[in-house]
């Protein structure tokens, strides 16, 4: 079908909702004042900021004073991980092997400051065994960072069990911060940091049809956090710099949709993902699903991400062949694919080199339709057959 566009790279970024675009534009045209200014223009901009903060806070079930707007998920994560260090007695951090590079590379920088980092392994589905965390916790552990949904394979970490392990550890009066990278879970699963006892939680607007370059860090009250930037003390002193009012306005609108619809949409997205996975695996002999078993009753399976390997093919070649037919997918995470490195996530799951090379990620959104999935299954089967005929 010439001219058809099927966007299945929603874990890299999403298409903004029209109402988000309108809010960004309106804020740029009308509410261009500096929110710190005392005059009317400042007050208007400050009000826009306040509305967005309420929407983001409501979408997470937290208070507005607990939301720090940042320049995206990466910055929120860096603020959580690096900001937590100064003044802590402990020097030990625990994370997992399948985290986003924002977490893993922030941990590398912490190491340079004398922090010891334990990177926990995952099983073949990409899931952490909470007992391993329990056994790794030490008196000097000051931070645990575990993601909610993995961006490459859609593995959902068992946060409730992790919460129980950490609550148990804290019982003896031990102080420890728990950070959750919820960037891929936000808008797809229920994200409720208070209910889990999470201290720090990162989200990003552009994964939920909001603008790029804006995100938020949830910070539990009274948490000591050293700001990354020195400046005018905006965002309750946690993130200096004049706020990106227009992007934050767009984030607010996207957050309203998250609060209103996210849970309802997850079932629909999962059905489409299942249709895609079943269709591709049936049509392409030898194709393998990487990550959690695709079943609605599998608590480790996120609704929107399917990572499939086509043995003997290179994911990149398949990606471009699908692109010629108007289908946009990715070979893993957008960050890793640019650097042409093998996926650290698939490696940590024990995926073989051949399957690693032939991996393609399909990621869905509430905008994805049945017709798009049917077309993608049909075209993937045809393209793979053509490519197999060439080797
Ligand atoms: N964490 C996860 C799990 C992600 O998927 C991403 C983006 O790909 C990020 C963090 C970084 O978010 P941002 O692109 O807003 O910096």
Tab-separated table of C-alpha atoms and ligand atoms in Angstrom:
chain	number	residue	atom	x	y	z
A	1	UNK	CA	0.000	0.000	0.000
A	2	UNK	CA	2.116	2.964	-1.203
A	3	UNK	CA	2.270	5.995	1.045
A	4	UNK	CA	1.189	4.011	4.090
A	5	UNK	CA	3.030	4.825	7.318
A	6	UNK	CA	2.990	2.488	10.272
A	7	UNK	CA	4.886	3.859	13.246
A	8	UNK	CA	5.956	1.052	15.554
A	9	UNK	CA	8.913	2.736	17.260
A	10	UNK	CA	6.966	4.203	20.172
A	11	UNK	CA	9.541	3.182	22.745
A	12	UNK	CA	12.040	5.464	21.006
A	13	UNK	CA	9.527	8.290	20.954
A	14	UNK	CA	5.856	8.903	20.247
A	15	UNK	CA	3.868	11.173	18.006
A	16	UNK	CA	2.508	14.094	20.057
A	17	UNK	CA	-1.242	14.236	20.559
A	18	UNK	CA	-2.780	17.160	18.610
A	19	UNK	CA	-3.934	18.691	21.911
A	20	UNK	CA	-0.313	18.557	23.149
A	21	UNK	CA	0.923	20.411	20.085
A	22	UNK	CA	-1.813	23.003	20.543
A	23	UNK	CA	-0.888	23.512	24.206
A	24	UNK	CA	2.813	23.950	23.347
A	25	UNK	CA	1.993	26.475	20.653
A	26	UNK	CA	-0.440	28.362	22.847
A	27	UNK	CA	2.114	28.573	25.653
A	28	UNK	CA	4.772	29.856	23.260
A	29	UNK	CA	2.478	32.464	21.758
A	30	UNK	CA	0.525	33.561	24.810
A	31	UNK	CA	2.339	32.527	27.974
A	32	UNK	CA	5.855	33.556	27.124
A	33	UNK	CA	6.553	35.302	30.408
A	34	UNK	CA	9.177	34.052	32.828
A	35	UNK	CA	7.320	32.173	35.580
A	36	UNK	CA	9.551	33.894	38.160
A	37	UNK	CA	8.566	37.401	36.992
A	38	UNK	CA	6.261	39.319	39.294
A	39	UNK	CA	4.112	40.956	36.619
A	40	UNK	CA	1.038	39.601	34.865
A	41	UNK	CA	2.986	37.796	32.149
A	42	UNK	CA	5.025	36.009	34.781
A	43	UNK	CA	1.967	35.096	36.793
A	44	UNK	CA	0.272	33.660	33.677
A	45	UNK	CA	3.291	31.514	32.846
A	46	UNK	CA	3.521	30.421	36.451
A	47	UNK	CA	-0.128	29.386	36.314
A	48	UNK	CA	0.528	27.258	33.200
A	49	UNK	CA	3.371	25.602	35.086
A	50	UNK	CA	1.108	25.010	38.069
A	51	UNK	CA	-1.603	23.339	35.966
A	52	UNK	CA	0.937	21.043	34.341
A	53	UNK	CA	2.428	20.168	37.717
A	54	UNK	CA	-1.022	19.269	39.028
A	55	UNK	CA	-1.647	17.042	36.000
A	56	UNK	CA	1.683	15.235	36.277
A	57	UNK	CA	1.306	14.829	40.050
A	58	UNK	CA	-2.246	13.473	39.615
A	59	UNK	CA	-1.077	10.989	36.977
A	60	UNK	CA	1.346	9.562	39.560
A	61	UNK	CA	-0.947	9.911	42.566
A	62	UNK	CA	1.473	12.246	44.371
A	63	UNK	CA	1.556	15.833	45.613
A	64	UNK	CA	2.553	18.772	43.427
A	65	UNK	CA	5.445	19.609	45.765
A	66	UNK	CA	6.962	16.234	44.956
A	67	UNK	CA	7.330	16.863	41.224
A	68	UNK	CA	10.536	18.337	39.785
A	69	UNK	CA	10.385	19.182	36.090
A	70	UNK	CA	13.558	18.259	34.227
A	71	UNK	CA	14.870	18.307	30.696
A	72	UNK	CA	13.700	14.711	30.101
A	73	UNK	CA	14.027	11.222	31.497
A	74	UNK	CA	17.819	11.156	31.280
A	75	UNK	CA	18.147	14.285	33.382
A	76	UNK	CA	15.631	13.036	35.948
A	77	UNK	CA	17.632	9.822	36.299
A	78	UNK	CA	20.942	11.675	36.609
A	79	UNK	CA	19.483	13.985	39.235
A	80	UNK	CA	18.235	10.993	41.206
A	81	UNK	CA	21.409	8.962	41.026
A	82	UNK	CA	24.048	11.662	41.323
A	83	UNK	CA	22.060	14.019	43.498
A	84	UNK	CA	21.569	11.331	46.110
A	85	UNK	CA	25.283	10.793	46.738
A	86	UNK	CA	26.566	13.884	48.588
A	87	UNK	CA	26.169	13.686	52.315
A	88	UNK	CA	25.326	9.978	52.428
A	89	UNK	CA	27.310	7.743	54.668
A	90	UNK	CA	26.912	4.724	52.407
A	91	UNK	CA	28.959	4.271	49.269
A	92	UNK	CA	27.220	1.304	47.689
A	93	UNK	CA	24.654	1.348	44.885
A	94	UNK	CA	22.684	-1.559	43.447
A	95	UNK	CA	21.187	-1.629	39.973
A	96	UNK	CA	20.434	-4.186	37.239
A	97	UNK	CA	22.159	-5.222	34.027
A	98	UNK	CA	19.195	-4.221	31.846
A	99	UNK	CA	18.838	-0.574	32.866
A	100	UNK	CA	18.785	2.255	30.347
A	101	UNK	CA	22.231	3.781	29.620
A	102	UNK	CA	21.156	6.866	31.594
A	103	UNK	CA	21.279	4.711	34.729
A	104	UNK	CA	24.247	2.538	33.794
A	105	UNK	CA	26.410	5.443	32.658
A	106	UNK	CA	25.451	7.573	35.667
A	107	UNK	CA	26.598	4.606	37.769
A	108	UNK	CA	29.901	4.590	35.869
A	109	UNK	CA	30.355	8.237	36.830
A	110	UNK	CA	29.522	7.422	40.437
A	111	UNK	CA	32.226	4.768	40.387
A	112	UNK	CA	34.728	7.463	39.491
A	113	UNK	CA	33.687	9.180	42.729
A	114	UNK	CA	34.519	6.100	44.772
A	115	UNK	CA	31.061	4.522	44.813
A	116	UNK	CA	30.887	0.753	44.569
A	117	UNK	CA	28.212	-0.388	42.144
A	118	UNK	CA	26.694	-3.864	42.097
A	119	UNK	CA	24.959	-4.701	38.823
A	120	UNK	CA	22.494	-7.540	39.353
A	121	UNK	CA	21.883	-10.104	36.618
A	122	UNK	CA	18.453	-10.939	35.164
A	123	UNK	CA	16.855	-14.176	33.985
A	124	UNK	CA	16.096	-15.191	30.404
A	125	UNK	CA	12.954	-13.016	30.379
A	126	UNK	CA	14.962	-9.969	31.471
A	127	UNK	CA	13.554	-10.066	34.990
A	128	UNK	CA	15.360	-9.559	38.286
A	129	UNK	CA	14.994	-12.152	41.032
A	130	UNK	CA	14.192	-10.103	44.182
A	131	UNK	CA	16.058	-12.601	46.356
A	132	UNK	CA	19.271	-11.571	44.625
A	133	UNK	CA	18.616	-7.994	45.626
A	134	UNK	CA	17.962	-9.099	49.183
A	135	UNK	CA	21.286	-10.935	49.294
A	136	UNK	CA	23.187	-7.981	47.849
A	137	UNK	CA	21.912	-5.258	50.194
A	138	UNK	CA	24.602	-4.065	52.602
A	139	UNK	CA	24.809	-1.733	55.559
A	140	UNK	CA	26.461	0.852	53.284
A	141	UNK	CA	23.947	0.571	50.402
A	142	UNK	CA	22.468	4.033	49.993
A	143	UNK	CA	20.671	3.661	46.675
A	144	UNK	CA	18.862	0.986	44.701
A	145	UNK	CA	17.860	1.786	41.115
A	146	UNK	CA	15.598	-0.683	39.322
A	147	UNK	CA	13.627	0.108	36.186
A	148	UNK	CA	9.916	-0.628	35.922
A	149	UNK	CA	9.573	-1.644	32.244
A	150	UNK	CA	12.570	-2.439	30.104
A	151	UNK	CA	12.717	-0.377	26.928
A	152	UNK	CA	14.119	-3.105	24.673
A	153	UNK	CA	12.154	-6.235	25.533
A	154	UNK	CA	9.283	-4.972	27.683
A	155	UNK	CA	10.207	-6.958	30.793
A	156	UNK	CA	8.293	-5.689	33.824
A	157	UNK	CA	10.297	-5.884	37.033
A	158	UNK	CA	8.537	-7.259	40.123
A	159	UNK	CA	8.323	-3.924	41.938
A	160	UNK	CA	5.948	-5.121	44.648
A	161	UNK	CA	8.331	-7.891	45.654
A	162	UNK	CA	11.251	-5.486	45.498
A	163	UNK	CA	9.270	-3.073	47.680
A	164	UNK	CA	8.789	-5.853	50.244
A	165	UNK	CA	12.523	-6.660	50.266
A	166	UNK	CA	13.421	-3.003	50.742
A	167	UNK	CA	10.759	-2.435	53.406
A	168	UNK	CA	12.174	-5.383	55.304
A	169	UNK	CA	15.701	-4.002	55.022
A	170	UNK	CA	14.590	-0.573	56.197
A	171	UNK	CA	12.850	-2.026	59.235
A	172	UNK	CA	16.052	-1.976	61.201
A	173	UNK	CA	16.139	1.812	60.779
A	174	UNK	CA	18.509	1.566	57.826
A	175	UNK	CA	18.270	4.469	55.422
A	176	UNK	CA	18.243	3.775	51.739
A	177	UNK	CA	16.806	5.482	48.666
A	178	UNK	CA	14.929	3.582	45.981
A	179	UNK	CA	14.873	5.037	42.476
A	180	UNK	CA	12.627	3.648	39.743
A	181	UNK	CA	13.100	4.485	36.075
A	182	UNK	CA	9.439	4.420	35.064
A	183	UNK	CA	9.949	6.050	31.661
A	184	UNK	CA	8.526	3.083	29.705
A	185	UNK	CA	5.913	2.121	32.279
A	186	UNK	CA	4.325	5.560	32.502
A	187	UNK	CA	1.098	5.640	30.528
A	188	UNK	CA	1.012	1.850	30.141
A	189	UNK	CA	0.966	0.469	33.677
A	190	UNK	CA	-0.125	1.909	36.975
A	191	UNK	CA	2.740	4.055	38.301
A	192	UNK	CA	2.137	4.806	41.981
A	193	UNK	CA	5.406	5.559	43.796
A	194	UNK	CA	3.757	6.271	47.140
A	195	UNK	CA	2.006	2.913	47.264
A	196	UNK	CA	5.302	1.118	46.649
A	197	UNK	CA	7.452	3.196	48.964
A	198	UNK	CA	9.550	4.496	46.072
A	199	UNK	CA	11.641	7.581	46.955
A	200	UNK	CA	12.620	8.764	43.494
A	201	UNK	CA	10.899	8.034	40.183
A	202	UNK	CA	11.656	9.248	36.670
A	203	UNK	CA	9.246	9.797	33.787
A	204	UNK	CA	9.550	11.406	30.378
A	205	UNK	CA	6.937	13.267	28.333
A	206	UNK	CA	7.914	12.172	24.842
A	207	UNK	CA	7.163	8.514	25.538
A	208	UNK	CA	3.520	9.400	26.239
A	209	UNK	CA	2.781	11.610	23.243
A	210	UNK	CA	4.175	14.738	24.904
A	211	UNK	CA	7.058	16.962	23.779
A	212	UNK	CA	10.704	15.905	23.789
A	213	UNK	CA	13.217	17.311	26.248
A	214	UNK	CA	10.899	17.452	29.241
A	215	UNK	CA	10.384	14.982	32.045
A	216	UNK	CA	9.883	14.820	35.766
A	217	UNK	CA	11.442	13.359	38.854
A	218	UNK	CA	9.175	12.418	41.726
A	219	UNK	CA	11.003	13.067	44.990
A	220	UNK	CA	9.582	11.880	48.284
A	221	UNK	CA	9.364	14.825	50.744
A	222	UNK	CA	12.425	15.687	52.846
A	223	UNK	CA	14.839	13.823	50.575
A	224	UNK	CA	18.286	15.363	50.508
A	225	UNK	CA	19.226	15.749	46.875
A	226	UNK	CA	22.107	17.830	45.577
A	227	UNK	CA	21.028	19.722	42.423
A	228	UNK	CA	22.996	18.983	39.260
A	229	UNK	CA	22.917	22.641	38.213
A	230	UNK	CA	23.785	25.738	40.190
A	231	UNK	CA	21.499	28.676	39.445
A	232	UNK	CA	18.347	30.511	40.394
A	233	UNK	CA	16.827	27.767	42.520
A	234	UNK	CA	13.743	26.996	40.423
A	235	UNK	CA	11.807	23.772	40.997
A	236	UNK	CA	11.934	24.000	44.797
A	237	UNK	CA	15.686	24.520	44.533
A	238	UNK	CA	16.154	21.134	42.894
A	239	UNK	CA	16.529	22.157	39.242
A	240	UNK	CA	17.742	25.623	38.414
A	241	UNK	CA	17.120	27.311	35.086
A	242	UNK	CA	14.104	29.112	33.633
A	243	UNK	CA	11.427	26.489	33.178
A	244	UNK	CA	10.616	25.268	29.666
A	245	UNK	CA	7.041	26.496	30.046
A	246	UNK	CA	5.744	25.496	26.612
A	247	UNK	CA	7.130	21.945	26.770
A	248	UNK	CA	5.889	21.571	30.336
A	249	UNK	CA	2.441	22.769	29.221
A	250	UNK	CA	2.441	20.003	26.585
A	251	UNK	CA	3.619	17.485	29.185
A	252	UNK	CA	0.701	18.503	31.377
A	253	UNK	CA	-1.786	17.751	28.616
A	254	UNK	CA	-0.149	14.358	27.918
A	255	UNK	CA	-0.235	13.608	31.666
A	256	UNK	CA	-3.969	14.328	31.726
A	257	UNK	CA	-4.418	11.660	29.067
A	258	UNK	CA	-2.215	9.273	31.082
A	259	UNK	CA	-4.354	9.831	34.169
A	260	UNK	CA	-7.593	9.456	32.248
A	261	UNK	CA	-6.927	6.660	29.789
A	262	UNK	CA	-3.707	4.794	30.405
A	263	UNK	CA	-5.123	1.802	32.195
A	264	UNK	CA	-7.977	1.419	29.738
A	265	UNK	CA	-5.656	1.487	26.743
A	266	UNK	CA	-3.178	-1.100	28.058
A	267	UNK	CA	-5.538	-4.016	27.366
A	268	UNK	CA	-6.107	-2.875	23.801
A	269	UNK	CA	-2.383	-2.358	23.184
A	270	UNK	CA	-1.582	-5.785	24.613
A	271	UNK	CA	-4.130	-7.469	22.293
A	272	UNK	CA	-2.492	-5.802	19.319
A	273	UNK	CA	0.948	-6.817	20.471
A	274	UNK	CA	-0.227	-10.408	20.880
A	275	UNK	CA	-1.705	-10.343	17.402
A	276	UNK	CA	1.604	-9.086	16.054
A	277	UNK	CA	3.735	-11.618	17.938
A	278	UNK	CA	1.490	-14.586	17.128
A	279	UNK	CA	1.198	-13.477	13.517
A	280	UNK	CA	4.926	-13.001	12.961
A	281	UNK	CA	5.953	-16.174	14.793
A	282	UNK	CA	3.405	-18.195	12.796
A	283	UNK	CA	4.413	-16.662	9.462
A	284	UNK	CA	8.186	-16.780	9.924
A	285	UNK	CA	9.559	-20.194	10.874
A	286	UNK	CA	12.507	-19.837	13.264
A	287	UNK	CA	11.549	-16.347	14.509
A	288	UNK	CA	11.882	-16.074	18.280
A	289	UNK	CA	10.335	-13.703	20.783
A	290	UNK	CA	12.981	-12.250	23.118
A	291	UNK	CA	11.903	-11.403	26.634
A	292	UNK	CA	8.764	-12.180	28.562
A	293	UNK	CA	6.283	-14.755	27.319
A	294	UNK	CA	3.472	-12.833	25.618
A	295	UNK	CA	0.486	-13.667	27.784
A	296	UNK	CA	-1.868	-11.258	29.491
A	297	UNK	CA	-1.563	-13.173	32.753
A	298	UNK	CA	2.236	-12.910	32.688
A	299	UNK	CA	3.011	-10.090	35.147
A	300	UNK	CA	6.472	-9.631	33.559
A	301	UNK	CA	5.044	-8.771	30.142
A	302	UNK	CA	4.572	-5.091	29.241
A	303	UNK	CA	1.723	-4.385	26.826
A	304	UNK	CA	3.581	-2.340	24.234
A	305	UNK	CA	6.996	-3.848	23.406
A	306	UNK	CA	7.782	-6.961	21.356
A	307	UNK	CA	11.382	-7.876	20.548
A	308	UNK	CA	11.678	-10.569	17.888
A	309	UNK	CA	14.818	-12.207	16.480
A	310	UNK	CA	15.068	-13.458	12.918
A	311	UNK	CA	18.009	-15.886	12.929
A	312	UNK	CA	20.503	-15.409	10.128
A	313	UNK	CA	19.334	-11.873	9.313
A	314	UNK	CA	20.708	-8.536	10.474
A	315	UNK	CA	18.143	-6.469	12.308
A	316	UNK	CA	19.337	-3.315	10.583
A	317	UNK	CA	18.737	-4.727	7.098
A	318	UNK	CA	15.256	-5.844	8.097
A	319	UNK	CA	14.584	-2.426	9.625
A	320	UNK	CA	15.393	-0.657	6.363
A	321	UNK	CA	13.455	-3.173	4.266
A	322	UNK	CA	10.398	-2.580	6.441
A	323	UNK	CA	11.001	1.158	6.190
A	324	UNK	CA	10.710	0.872	2.396
A	325	UNK	CA	7.207	-0.451	3.006
A	326	UNK	CA	6.378	2.399	5.361
A	327	UNK	CA	6.872	0.483	8.617
A	328	UNK	CA	9.100	2.057	11.254
A	329	UNK	CA	10.681	-0.229	13.847
A	330	UNK	CA	14.009	-0.319	15.624
A	331	UNK	CA	16.849	-2.755	16.248
A	332	UNK	CA	16.792	-2.195	19.996
A	333	UNK	CA	16.985	1.035	21.862
A	334	UNK	CA	17.457	4.175	19.789
A	335	UNK	CA	20.622	5.047	21.745
A	336	UNK	CA	22.320	1.668	21.220
A	337	UNK	CA	21.382	1.356	17.563
A	338	UNK	CA	23.151	4.582	16.614
A	339	UNK	CA	26.360	3.349	18.184
A	340	UNK	CA	25.983	0.008	16.460
A	341	UNK	CA	26.654	-1.901	19.646
A	342	UNK	CA	25.056	-5.217	20.442
A	343	UNK	CA	22.221	-4.859	22.925
A	344	UNK	CA	23.429	-5.068	26.537
A	345	UNK	CA	19.895	-6.088	27.492
A	346	UNK	CA	19.738	-9.124	25.198
A	347	UNK	CA	23.289	-10.048	26.239
A	348	UNK	CA	22.293	-9.914	29.907
A	349	UNK	CA	19.368	-12.234	29.097
A	350	UNK	CA	21.769	-14.759	27.577
A	351	UNK	CA	20.561	-14.315	23.977
A	352	UNK	CA	23.036	-15.825	21.482
A	353	UNK	CA	25.113	-13.641	19.165
A	354	UNK	CA	23.151	-14.723	16.070
A	355	UNK	CA	19.785	-13.904	17.632
A	356	UNK	CA	21.172	-10.670	18.994
A	357	UNK	CA	22.166	-9.543	15.485
A	358	UNK	CA	18.764	-10.368	14.071
A	359	UNK	CA	16.672	-8.653	16.727
A	360	UNK	CA	13.984	-6.114	15.873
A	361	UNK	CA	11.839	-4.181	18.338
A	362	UNK	CA	8.230	-3.378	17.549
A	363	UNK	CA	6.733	-0.907	20.009
A	364	UNK	CA	3.067	0.042	20.005
A	365	UNK	CA	1.010	2.939	21.302
A	366	UNK	CA	-2.662	3.755	21.849
A	367	UNK	CA	-2.600	5.131	18.291
A	368	UNK	CA	-1.749	1.708	16.782
A	369	UNK	CA	-4.596	0.061	14.855
A	370	UNK	CA	-5.552	-3.522	13.956
A	371	UNK	CA	-5.085	-2.733	10.262
A	372	UNK	CA	-1.540	-1.550	10.948
A	373	UNK	CA	-0.727	-4.748	12.792
A	374	UNK	CA	-2.188	-6.908	10.004
A	375	UNK	CA	-0.162	-4.973	7.448
A	376	UNK	CA	3.005	-5.281	9.560
A	377	UNK	CA	2.630	-9.054	9.962
A	378	UNK	CA	2.037	-9.492	6.257
A	379	UNK	CA	4.945	-7.259	5.226
A	380	UNK	CA	7.362	-8.680	7.797
A	381	UNK	CA	6.681	-12.206	6.564
A	382	UNK	CA	7.185	-11.119	2.941
A	383	UNK	CA	10.362	-9.108	3.615
A	384	UNK	CA	11.942	-11.849	5.714
A	385	UNK	CA	11.206	-14.398	3.005
A	386	UNK	CA	12.849	-12.159	0.403
A	387	UNK	CA	15.888	-11.617	2.599
A	388	UNK	CA	16.222	-15.330	3.371
A	389	UNK	CA	16.148	-16.036	-0.366
A	390	UNK	CA	19.225	-13.828	-0.769
A	391	UNK	CA	21.402	-15.655	1.775
B	1	LIG	N1	14.773	5.312	30.614
B	1	LIG	C1	14.194	4.500	29.715
B	1	LIG	C2	13.734	3.147	30.140
B	1	LIG	C3	14.035	4.926	28.398
B	1	LIG	O1	13.474	4.127	27.501
B	1	LIG	C4	14.494	6.225	28.041
B	1	LIG	C5	14.393	6.702	26.646
B	1	LIG	O2	14.625	5.953	25.724
B	1	LIG	C6	15.068	7.037	29.020
B	1	LIG	C7	15.193	6.532	30.299
B	1	LIG	C8	15.567	8.418	28.722
B	1	LIG	O3	14.510	9.323	28.542
B	1	LIG	P1	14.707	10.668	27.688
B	1	LIG	O4	14.748	10.248	26.252
B	1	LIG	O5	13.524	11.493	28.015
B	1	LIG	O6	15.977	11.282	28.137
